CSV table of N, CA and C in Angstrom, one decimal:
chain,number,residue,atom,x,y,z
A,22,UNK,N,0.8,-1.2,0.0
A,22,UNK,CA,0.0,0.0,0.0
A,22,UNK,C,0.9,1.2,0.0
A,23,UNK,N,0.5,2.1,-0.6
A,23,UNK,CA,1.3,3.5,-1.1
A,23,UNK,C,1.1,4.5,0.6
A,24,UNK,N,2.2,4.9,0.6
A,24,UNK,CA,2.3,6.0,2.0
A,24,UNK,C,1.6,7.2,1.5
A,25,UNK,N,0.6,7.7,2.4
A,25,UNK,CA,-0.2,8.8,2.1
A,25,UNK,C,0.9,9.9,2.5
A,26,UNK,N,1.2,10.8,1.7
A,26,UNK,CA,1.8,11.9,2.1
A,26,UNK,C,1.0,13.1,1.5
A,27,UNK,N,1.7,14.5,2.5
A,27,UNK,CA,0.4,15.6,1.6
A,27,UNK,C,1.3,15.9,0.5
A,28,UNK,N,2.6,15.7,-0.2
A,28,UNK,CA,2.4,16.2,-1.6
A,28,UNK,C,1.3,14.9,-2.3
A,29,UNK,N,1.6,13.9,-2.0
A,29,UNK,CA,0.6,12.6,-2.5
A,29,UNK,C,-0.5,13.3,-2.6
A,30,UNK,N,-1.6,14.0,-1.4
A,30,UNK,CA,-2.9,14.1,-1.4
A,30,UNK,C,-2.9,15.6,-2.4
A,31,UNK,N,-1.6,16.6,-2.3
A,31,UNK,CA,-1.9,17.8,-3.0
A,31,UNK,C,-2.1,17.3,-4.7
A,32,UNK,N,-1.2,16.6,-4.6
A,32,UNK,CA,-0.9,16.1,-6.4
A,32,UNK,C,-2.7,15.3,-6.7
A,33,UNK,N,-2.7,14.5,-5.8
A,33,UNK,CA,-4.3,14.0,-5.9
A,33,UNK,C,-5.5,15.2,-6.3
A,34,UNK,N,-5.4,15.7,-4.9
A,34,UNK,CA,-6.3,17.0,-5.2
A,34,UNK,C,-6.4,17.6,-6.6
A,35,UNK,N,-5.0,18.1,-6.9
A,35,UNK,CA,-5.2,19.2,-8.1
A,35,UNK,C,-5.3,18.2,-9.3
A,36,UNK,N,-5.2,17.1,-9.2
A,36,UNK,CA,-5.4,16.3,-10.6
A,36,UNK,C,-6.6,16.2,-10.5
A,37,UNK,N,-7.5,16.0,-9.4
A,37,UNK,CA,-9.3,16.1,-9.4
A,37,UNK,C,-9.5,17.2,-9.7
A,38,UNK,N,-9.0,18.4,-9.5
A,38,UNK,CA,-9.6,19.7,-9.7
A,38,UNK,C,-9.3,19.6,-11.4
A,39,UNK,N,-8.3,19.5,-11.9
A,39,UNK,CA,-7.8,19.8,-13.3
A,39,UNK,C,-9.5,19.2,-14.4
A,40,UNK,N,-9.2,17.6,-14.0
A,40,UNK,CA,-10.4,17.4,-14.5
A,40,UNK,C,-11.6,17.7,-14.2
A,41,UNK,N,-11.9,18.0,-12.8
A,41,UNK,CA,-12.9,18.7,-13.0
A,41,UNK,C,-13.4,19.7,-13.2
A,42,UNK,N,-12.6,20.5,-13.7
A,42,UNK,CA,-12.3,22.1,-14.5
A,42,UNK,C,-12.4,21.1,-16.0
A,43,UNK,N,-11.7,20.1,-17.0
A,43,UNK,CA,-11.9,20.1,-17.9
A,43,UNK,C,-13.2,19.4,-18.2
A,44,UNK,N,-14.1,18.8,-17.3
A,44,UNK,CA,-15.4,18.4,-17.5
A,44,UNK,C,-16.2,19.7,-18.0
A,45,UNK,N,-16.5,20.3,-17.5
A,45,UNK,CA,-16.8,21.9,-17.9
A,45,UNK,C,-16.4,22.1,-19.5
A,46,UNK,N,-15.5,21.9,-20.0
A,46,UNK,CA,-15.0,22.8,-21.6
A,46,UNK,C,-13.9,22.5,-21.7
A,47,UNK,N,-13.4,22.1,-22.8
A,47,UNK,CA,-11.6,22.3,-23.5
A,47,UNK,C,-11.2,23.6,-22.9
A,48,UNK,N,-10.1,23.6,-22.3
A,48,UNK,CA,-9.6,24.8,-21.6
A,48,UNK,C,-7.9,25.1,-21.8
A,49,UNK,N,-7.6,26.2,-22.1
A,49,UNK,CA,-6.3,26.4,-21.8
A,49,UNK,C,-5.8,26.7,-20.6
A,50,UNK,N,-4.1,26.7,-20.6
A,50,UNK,CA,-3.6,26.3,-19.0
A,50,UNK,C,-4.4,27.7,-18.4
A,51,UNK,N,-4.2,29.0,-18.7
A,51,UNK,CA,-5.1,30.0,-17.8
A,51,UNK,C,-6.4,29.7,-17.6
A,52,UNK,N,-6.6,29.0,-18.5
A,52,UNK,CA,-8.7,28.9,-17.9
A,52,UNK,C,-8.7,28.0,-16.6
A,53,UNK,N,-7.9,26.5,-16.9
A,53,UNK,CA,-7.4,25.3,-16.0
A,53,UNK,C,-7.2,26.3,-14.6
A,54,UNK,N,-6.1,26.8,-14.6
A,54,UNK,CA,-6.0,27.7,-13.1
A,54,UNK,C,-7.3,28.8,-13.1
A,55,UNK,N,-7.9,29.3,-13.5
A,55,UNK,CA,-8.7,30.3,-13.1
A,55,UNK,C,-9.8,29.4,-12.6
A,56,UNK,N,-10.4,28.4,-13.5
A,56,UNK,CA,-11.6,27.8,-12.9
A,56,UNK,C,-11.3,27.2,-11.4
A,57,UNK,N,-9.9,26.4,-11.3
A,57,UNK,CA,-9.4,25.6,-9.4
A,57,UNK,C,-9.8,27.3,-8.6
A,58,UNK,N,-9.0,28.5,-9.2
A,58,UNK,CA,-9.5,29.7,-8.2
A,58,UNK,C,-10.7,29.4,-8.0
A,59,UNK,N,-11.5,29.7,-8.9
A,59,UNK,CA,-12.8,29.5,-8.7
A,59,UNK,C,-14.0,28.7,-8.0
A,60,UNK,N,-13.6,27.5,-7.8
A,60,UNK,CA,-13.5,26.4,-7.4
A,60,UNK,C,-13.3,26.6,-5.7
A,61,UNK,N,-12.0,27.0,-5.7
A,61,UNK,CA,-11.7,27.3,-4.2
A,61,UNK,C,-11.9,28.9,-4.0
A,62,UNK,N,-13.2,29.3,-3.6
A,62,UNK,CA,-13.4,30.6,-3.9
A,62,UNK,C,-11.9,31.3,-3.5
A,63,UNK,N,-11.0,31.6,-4.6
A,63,UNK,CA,-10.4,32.5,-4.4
A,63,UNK,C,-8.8,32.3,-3.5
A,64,UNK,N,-9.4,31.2,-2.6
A,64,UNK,CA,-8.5,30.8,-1.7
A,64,UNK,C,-6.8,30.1,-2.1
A,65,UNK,N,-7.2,29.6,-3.7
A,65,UNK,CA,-6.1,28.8,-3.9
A,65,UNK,C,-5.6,29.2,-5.4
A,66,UNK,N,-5.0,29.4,-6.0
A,66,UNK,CA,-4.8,29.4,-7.3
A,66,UNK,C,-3.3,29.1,-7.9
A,67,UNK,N,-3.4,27.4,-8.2
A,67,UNK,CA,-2.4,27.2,-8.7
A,67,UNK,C,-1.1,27.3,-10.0
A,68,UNK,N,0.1,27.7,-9.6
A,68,UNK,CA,0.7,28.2,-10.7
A,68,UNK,C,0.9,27.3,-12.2
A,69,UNK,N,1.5,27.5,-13.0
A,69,UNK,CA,1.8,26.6,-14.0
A,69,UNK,C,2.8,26.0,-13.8
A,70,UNK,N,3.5,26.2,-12.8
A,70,UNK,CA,4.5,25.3,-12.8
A,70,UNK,C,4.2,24.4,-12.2
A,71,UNK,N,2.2,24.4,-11.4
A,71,UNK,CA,2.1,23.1,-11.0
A,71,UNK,C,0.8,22.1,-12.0
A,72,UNK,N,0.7,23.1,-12.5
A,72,UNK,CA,-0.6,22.7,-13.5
A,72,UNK,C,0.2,21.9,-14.8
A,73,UNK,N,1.2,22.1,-15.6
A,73,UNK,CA,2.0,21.4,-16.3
A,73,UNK,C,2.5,19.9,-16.2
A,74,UNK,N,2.9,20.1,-14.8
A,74,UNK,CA,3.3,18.1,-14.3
A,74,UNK,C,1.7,17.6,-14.4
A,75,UNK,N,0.9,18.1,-13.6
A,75,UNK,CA,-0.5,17.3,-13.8
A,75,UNK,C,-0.7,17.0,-14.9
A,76,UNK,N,-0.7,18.3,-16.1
A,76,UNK,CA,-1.6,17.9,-17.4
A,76,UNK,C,-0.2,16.7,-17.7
A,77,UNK,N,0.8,16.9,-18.3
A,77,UNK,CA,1.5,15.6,-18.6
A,77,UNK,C,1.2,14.7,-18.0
A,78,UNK,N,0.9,14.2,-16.6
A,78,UNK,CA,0.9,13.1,-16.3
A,78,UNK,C,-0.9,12.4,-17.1
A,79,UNK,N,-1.3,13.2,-17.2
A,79,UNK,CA,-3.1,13.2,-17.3
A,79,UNK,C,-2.5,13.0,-19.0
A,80,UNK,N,-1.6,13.4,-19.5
A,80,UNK,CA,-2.1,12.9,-21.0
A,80,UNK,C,-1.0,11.9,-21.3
A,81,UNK,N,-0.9,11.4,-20.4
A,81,UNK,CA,0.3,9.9,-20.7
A,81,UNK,C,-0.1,8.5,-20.5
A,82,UNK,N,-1.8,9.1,-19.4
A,82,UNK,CA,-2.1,8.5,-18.7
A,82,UNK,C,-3.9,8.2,-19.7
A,83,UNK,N,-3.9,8.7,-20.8
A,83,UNK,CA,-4.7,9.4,-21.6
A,83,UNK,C,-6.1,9.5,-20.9
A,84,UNK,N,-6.0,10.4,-20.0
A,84,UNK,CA,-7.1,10.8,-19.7
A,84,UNK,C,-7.5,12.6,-20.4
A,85,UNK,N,-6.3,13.2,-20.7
A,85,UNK,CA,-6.7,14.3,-21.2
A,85,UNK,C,-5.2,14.2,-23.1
A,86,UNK,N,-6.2,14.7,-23.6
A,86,UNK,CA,-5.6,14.9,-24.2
A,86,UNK,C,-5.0,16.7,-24.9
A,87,UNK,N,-4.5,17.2,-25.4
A,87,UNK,CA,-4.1,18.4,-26.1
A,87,UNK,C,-4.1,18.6,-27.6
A,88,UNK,N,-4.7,19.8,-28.1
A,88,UNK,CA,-4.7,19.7,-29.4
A,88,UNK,C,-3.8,21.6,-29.2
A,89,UNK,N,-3.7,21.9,-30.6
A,89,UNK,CA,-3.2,23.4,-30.7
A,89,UNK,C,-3.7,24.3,-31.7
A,90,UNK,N,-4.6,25.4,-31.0
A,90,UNK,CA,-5.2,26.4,-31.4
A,90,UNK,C,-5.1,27.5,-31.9
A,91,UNK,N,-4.5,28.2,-32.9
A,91,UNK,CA,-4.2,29.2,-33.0
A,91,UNK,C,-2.7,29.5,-32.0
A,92,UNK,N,-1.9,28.5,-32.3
A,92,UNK,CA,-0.6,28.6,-31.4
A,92,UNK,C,-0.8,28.3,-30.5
A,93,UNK,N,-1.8,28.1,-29.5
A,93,UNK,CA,-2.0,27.8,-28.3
A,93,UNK,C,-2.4,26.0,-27.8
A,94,UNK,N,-1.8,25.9,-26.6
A,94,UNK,CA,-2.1,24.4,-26.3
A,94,UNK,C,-3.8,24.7,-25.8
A,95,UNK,N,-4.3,23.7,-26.0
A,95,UNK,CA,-6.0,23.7,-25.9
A,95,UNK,C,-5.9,22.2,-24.8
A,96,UNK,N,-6.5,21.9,-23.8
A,96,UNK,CA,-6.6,20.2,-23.2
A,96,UNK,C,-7.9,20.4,-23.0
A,97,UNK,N,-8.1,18.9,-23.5
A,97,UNK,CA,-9.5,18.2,-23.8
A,97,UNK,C,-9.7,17.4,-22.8
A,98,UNK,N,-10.5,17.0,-22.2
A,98,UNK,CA,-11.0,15.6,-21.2
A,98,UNK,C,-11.2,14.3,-22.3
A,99,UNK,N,-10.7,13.7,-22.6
A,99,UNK,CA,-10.9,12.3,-23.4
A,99,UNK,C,-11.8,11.3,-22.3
A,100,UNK,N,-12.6,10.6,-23.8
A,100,UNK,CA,-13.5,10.0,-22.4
A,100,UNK,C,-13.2,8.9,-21.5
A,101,UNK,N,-12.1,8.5,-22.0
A,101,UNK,CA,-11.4,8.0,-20.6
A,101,UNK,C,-11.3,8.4,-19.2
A,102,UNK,N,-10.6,9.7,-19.8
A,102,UNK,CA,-10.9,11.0,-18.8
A,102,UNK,C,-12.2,11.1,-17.9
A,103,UNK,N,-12.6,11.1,-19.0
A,103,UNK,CA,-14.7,11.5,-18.1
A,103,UNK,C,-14.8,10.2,-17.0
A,104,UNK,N,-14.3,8.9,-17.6
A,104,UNK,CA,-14.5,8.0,-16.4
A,104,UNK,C,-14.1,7.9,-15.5
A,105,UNK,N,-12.9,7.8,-15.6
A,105,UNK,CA,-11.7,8.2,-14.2
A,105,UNK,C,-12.2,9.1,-13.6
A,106,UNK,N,-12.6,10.4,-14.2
A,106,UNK,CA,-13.2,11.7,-12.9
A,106,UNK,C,-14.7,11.3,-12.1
A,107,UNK,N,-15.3,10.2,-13.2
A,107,UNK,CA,-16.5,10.0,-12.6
A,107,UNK,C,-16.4,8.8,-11.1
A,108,UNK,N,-15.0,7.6,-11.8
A,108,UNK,CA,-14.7,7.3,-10.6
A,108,UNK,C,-14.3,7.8,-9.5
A,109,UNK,N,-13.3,8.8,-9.2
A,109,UNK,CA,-12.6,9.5,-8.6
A,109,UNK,C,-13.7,10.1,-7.5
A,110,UNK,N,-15.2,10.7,-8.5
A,110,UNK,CA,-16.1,11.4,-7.5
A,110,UNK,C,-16.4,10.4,-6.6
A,111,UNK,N,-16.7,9.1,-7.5
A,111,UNK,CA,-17.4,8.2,-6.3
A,111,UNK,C,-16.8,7.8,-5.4
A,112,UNK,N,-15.4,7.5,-5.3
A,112,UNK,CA,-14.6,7.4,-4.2
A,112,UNK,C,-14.4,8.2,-3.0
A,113,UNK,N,-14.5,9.5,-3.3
A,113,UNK,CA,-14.4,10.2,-2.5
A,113,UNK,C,-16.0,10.4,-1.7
A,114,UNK,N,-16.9,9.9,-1.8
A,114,UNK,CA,-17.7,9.8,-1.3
A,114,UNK,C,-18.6,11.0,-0.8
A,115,UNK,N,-17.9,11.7,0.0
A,115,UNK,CA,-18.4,12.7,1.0
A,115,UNK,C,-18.5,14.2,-0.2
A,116,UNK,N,-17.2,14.5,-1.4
A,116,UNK,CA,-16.6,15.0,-2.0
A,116,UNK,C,-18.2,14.9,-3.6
A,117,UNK,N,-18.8,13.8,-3.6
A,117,UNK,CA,-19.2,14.1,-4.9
A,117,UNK,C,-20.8,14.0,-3.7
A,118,UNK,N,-21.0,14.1,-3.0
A,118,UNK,CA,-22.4,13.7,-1.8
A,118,UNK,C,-23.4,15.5,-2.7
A,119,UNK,N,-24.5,15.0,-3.2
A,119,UNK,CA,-25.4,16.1,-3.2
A,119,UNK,C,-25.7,17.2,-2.1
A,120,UNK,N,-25.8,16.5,-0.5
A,120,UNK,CA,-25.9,16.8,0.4
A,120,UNK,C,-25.2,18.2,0.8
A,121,UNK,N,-26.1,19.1,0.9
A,121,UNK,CA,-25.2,20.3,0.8
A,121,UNK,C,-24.4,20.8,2.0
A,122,UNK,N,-25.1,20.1,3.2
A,122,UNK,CA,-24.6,20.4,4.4
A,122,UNK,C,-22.9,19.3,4.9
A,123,UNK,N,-22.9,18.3,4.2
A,123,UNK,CA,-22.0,17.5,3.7
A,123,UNK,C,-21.0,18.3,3.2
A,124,UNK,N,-21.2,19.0,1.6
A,124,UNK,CA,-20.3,19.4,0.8
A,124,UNK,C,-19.9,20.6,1.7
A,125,UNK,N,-20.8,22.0,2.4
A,125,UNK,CA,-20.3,22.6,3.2
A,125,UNK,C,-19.0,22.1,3.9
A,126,UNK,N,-18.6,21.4,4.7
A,126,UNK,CA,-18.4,20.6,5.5
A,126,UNK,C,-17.2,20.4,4.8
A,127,UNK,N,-16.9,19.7,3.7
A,127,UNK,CA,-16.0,19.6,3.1
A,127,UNK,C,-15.2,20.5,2.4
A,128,UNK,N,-16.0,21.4,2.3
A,128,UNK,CA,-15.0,22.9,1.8
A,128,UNK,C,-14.8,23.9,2.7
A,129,UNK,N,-15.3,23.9,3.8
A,129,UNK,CA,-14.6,24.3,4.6
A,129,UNK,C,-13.2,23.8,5.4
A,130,UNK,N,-13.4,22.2,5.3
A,130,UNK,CA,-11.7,21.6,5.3
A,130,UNK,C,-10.7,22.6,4.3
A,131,UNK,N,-11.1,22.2,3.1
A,131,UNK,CA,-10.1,22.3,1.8
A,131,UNK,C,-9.9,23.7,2.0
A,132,UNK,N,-10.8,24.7,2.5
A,132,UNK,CA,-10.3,26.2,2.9
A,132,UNK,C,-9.7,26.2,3.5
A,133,UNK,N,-9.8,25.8,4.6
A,133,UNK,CA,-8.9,25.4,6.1
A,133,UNK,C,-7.3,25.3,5.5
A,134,UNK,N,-7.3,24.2,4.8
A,134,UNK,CA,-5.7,23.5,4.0
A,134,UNK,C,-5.0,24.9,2.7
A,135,UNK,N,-6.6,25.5,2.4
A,135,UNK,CA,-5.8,26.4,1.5
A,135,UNK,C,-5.3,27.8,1.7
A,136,UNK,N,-5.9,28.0,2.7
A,136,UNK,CA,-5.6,29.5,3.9
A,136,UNK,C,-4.4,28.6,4.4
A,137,UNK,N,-4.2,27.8,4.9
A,137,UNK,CA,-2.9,27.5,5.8
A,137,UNK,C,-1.8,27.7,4.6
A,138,UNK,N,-2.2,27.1,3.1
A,138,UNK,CA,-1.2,26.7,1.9
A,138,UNK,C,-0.5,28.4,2.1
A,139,UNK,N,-1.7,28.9,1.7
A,139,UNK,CA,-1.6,30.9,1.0
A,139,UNK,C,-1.1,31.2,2.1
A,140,UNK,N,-0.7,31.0,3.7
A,140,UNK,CA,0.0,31.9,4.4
A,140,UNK,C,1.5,31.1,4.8
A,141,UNK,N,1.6,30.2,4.2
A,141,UNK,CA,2.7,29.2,4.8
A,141,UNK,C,3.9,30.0,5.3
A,142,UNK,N,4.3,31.1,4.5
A,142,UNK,CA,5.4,31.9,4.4
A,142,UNK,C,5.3,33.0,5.9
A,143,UNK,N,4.5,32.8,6.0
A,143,UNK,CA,3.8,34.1,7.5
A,143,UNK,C,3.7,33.1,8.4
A,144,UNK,N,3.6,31.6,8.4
A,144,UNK,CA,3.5,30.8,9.9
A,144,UNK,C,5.1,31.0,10.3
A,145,UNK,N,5.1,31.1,11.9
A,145,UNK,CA,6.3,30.9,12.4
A,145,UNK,C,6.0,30.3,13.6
A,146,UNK,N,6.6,30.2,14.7
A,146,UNK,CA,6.5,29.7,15.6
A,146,UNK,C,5.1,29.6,16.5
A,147,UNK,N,4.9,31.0,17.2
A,147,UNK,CA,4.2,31.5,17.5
A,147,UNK,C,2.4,30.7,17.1
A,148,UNK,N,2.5,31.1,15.6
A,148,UNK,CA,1.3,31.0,14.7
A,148,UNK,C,1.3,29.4,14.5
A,149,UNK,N,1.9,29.1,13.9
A,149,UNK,CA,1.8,27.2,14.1
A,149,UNK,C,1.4,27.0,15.3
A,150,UNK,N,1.8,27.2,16.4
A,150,UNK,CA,1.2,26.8,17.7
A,150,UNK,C,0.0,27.1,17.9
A,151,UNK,N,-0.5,28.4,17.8
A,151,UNK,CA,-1.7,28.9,17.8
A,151,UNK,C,-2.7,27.8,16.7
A,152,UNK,N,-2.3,27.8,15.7
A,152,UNK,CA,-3.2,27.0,14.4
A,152,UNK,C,-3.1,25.7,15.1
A,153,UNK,N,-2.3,25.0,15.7
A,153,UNK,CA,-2.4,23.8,15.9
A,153,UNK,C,-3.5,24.0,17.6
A,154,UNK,N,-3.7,24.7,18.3
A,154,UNK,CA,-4.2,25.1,19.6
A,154,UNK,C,-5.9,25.3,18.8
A,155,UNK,N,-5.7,25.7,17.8
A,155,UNK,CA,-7.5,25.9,17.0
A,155,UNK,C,-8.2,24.8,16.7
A,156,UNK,N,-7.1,24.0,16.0
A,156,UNK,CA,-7.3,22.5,15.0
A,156,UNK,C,-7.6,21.9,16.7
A,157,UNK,N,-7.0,21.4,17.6
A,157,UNK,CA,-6.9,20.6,18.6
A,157,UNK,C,-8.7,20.8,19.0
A,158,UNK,N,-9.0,22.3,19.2
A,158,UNK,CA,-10.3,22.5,20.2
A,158,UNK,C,-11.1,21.6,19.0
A,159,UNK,N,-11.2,22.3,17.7
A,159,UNK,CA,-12.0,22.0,16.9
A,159,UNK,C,-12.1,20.2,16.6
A,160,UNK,N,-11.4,19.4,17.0
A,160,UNK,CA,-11.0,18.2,16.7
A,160,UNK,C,-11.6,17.5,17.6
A,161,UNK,N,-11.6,18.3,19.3
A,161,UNK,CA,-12.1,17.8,20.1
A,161,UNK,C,-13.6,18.4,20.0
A,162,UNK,N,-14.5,18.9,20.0
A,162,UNK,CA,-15.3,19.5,19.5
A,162,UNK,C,-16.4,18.7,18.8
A,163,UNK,N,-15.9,18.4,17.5
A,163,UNK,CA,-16.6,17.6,16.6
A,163,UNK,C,-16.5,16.2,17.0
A,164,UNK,N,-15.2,15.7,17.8
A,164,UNK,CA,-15.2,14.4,18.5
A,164,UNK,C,-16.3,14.2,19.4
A,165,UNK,N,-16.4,15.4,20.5
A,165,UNK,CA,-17.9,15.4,21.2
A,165,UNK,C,-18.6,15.0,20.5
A,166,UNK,N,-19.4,15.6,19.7
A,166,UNK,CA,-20.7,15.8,18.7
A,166,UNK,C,-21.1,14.4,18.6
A,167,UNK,N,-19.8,13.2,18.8
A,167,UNK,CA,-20.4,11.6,18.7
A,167,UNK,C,-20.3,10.6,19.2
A,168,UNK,N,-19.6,11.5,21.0
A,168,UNK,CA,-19.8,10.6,22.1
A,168,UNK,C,-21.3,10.2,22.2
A,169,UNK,N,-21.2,9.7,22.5
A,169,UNK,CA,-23.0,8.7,22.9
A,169,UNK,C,-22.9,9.5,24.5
């Protein structure tokens, strides 16, 4: 079994996000990053230097493929692609759930991880301690919620 690490779960993530930005429309790499902003209201918006490794691995892997538009690379979702994303949702379970109070729930995590991403450079000692003193209440908190 593969060791969960967070670049593991970051590379995971934004390869769900990519496709599911290209389920939407053939996109260029600026649309690809604008829609994940969008996506993560605002919170996250990944560079091209990280959106590049994904799409290669996504078109080797032929789930996406690229064509060229007027000089421009264009990526397609192939429907391969469509399947894998449609598996991907189901796995995740909680992540593809209609349930709105569910999906709340879940993006509020992924904000949680992308506020921490966007300040990384500003935690120091101090502030890690405190962020981990929040996470701790909150952890205990919601553990309540399902003591019997």
């Amino acid at each position: 079994m593969k060791r969960v690490t967070i670049e593991r779960m970051k590379r995971g993530a934004l390869r769900f996000m990519v496709l599911s930005s290209l389920t939407e429309k053939p996109m260029y790499v600026y649309e690809i990053i604008k829609s994940i902003e969008g996506k993560t209201n605002g919170i996250y918006k990944p560079s091209p230097g990280s959106i590049y490794p994904v799409l290669k691995t996504l078109i080797k892997l032929n789930l996406v493929k690229v064509e060229e538009r007027e000089g421009k690379k264009i990526y397609i979702l192939t429907e391969e692609g469509r399947k894998k994303f449609e598996e991907m949702k189901a796995e995740k379970g909680l992540l593809a759930d209609d349930n709105p109070m569910k999906r709340k729930i879940l993006d509020s995590l992924f904000e949680i991880g992308f506020i921490l991403y966007k300040h990384r450079k500003k935690l120091d000692e101090k502030k890690m301690q405190q962020v981990i003193e929040i996470l701790e209440k909150c952890k205990q908190n919601v553990n309540d919620l399902f003591k019997d």
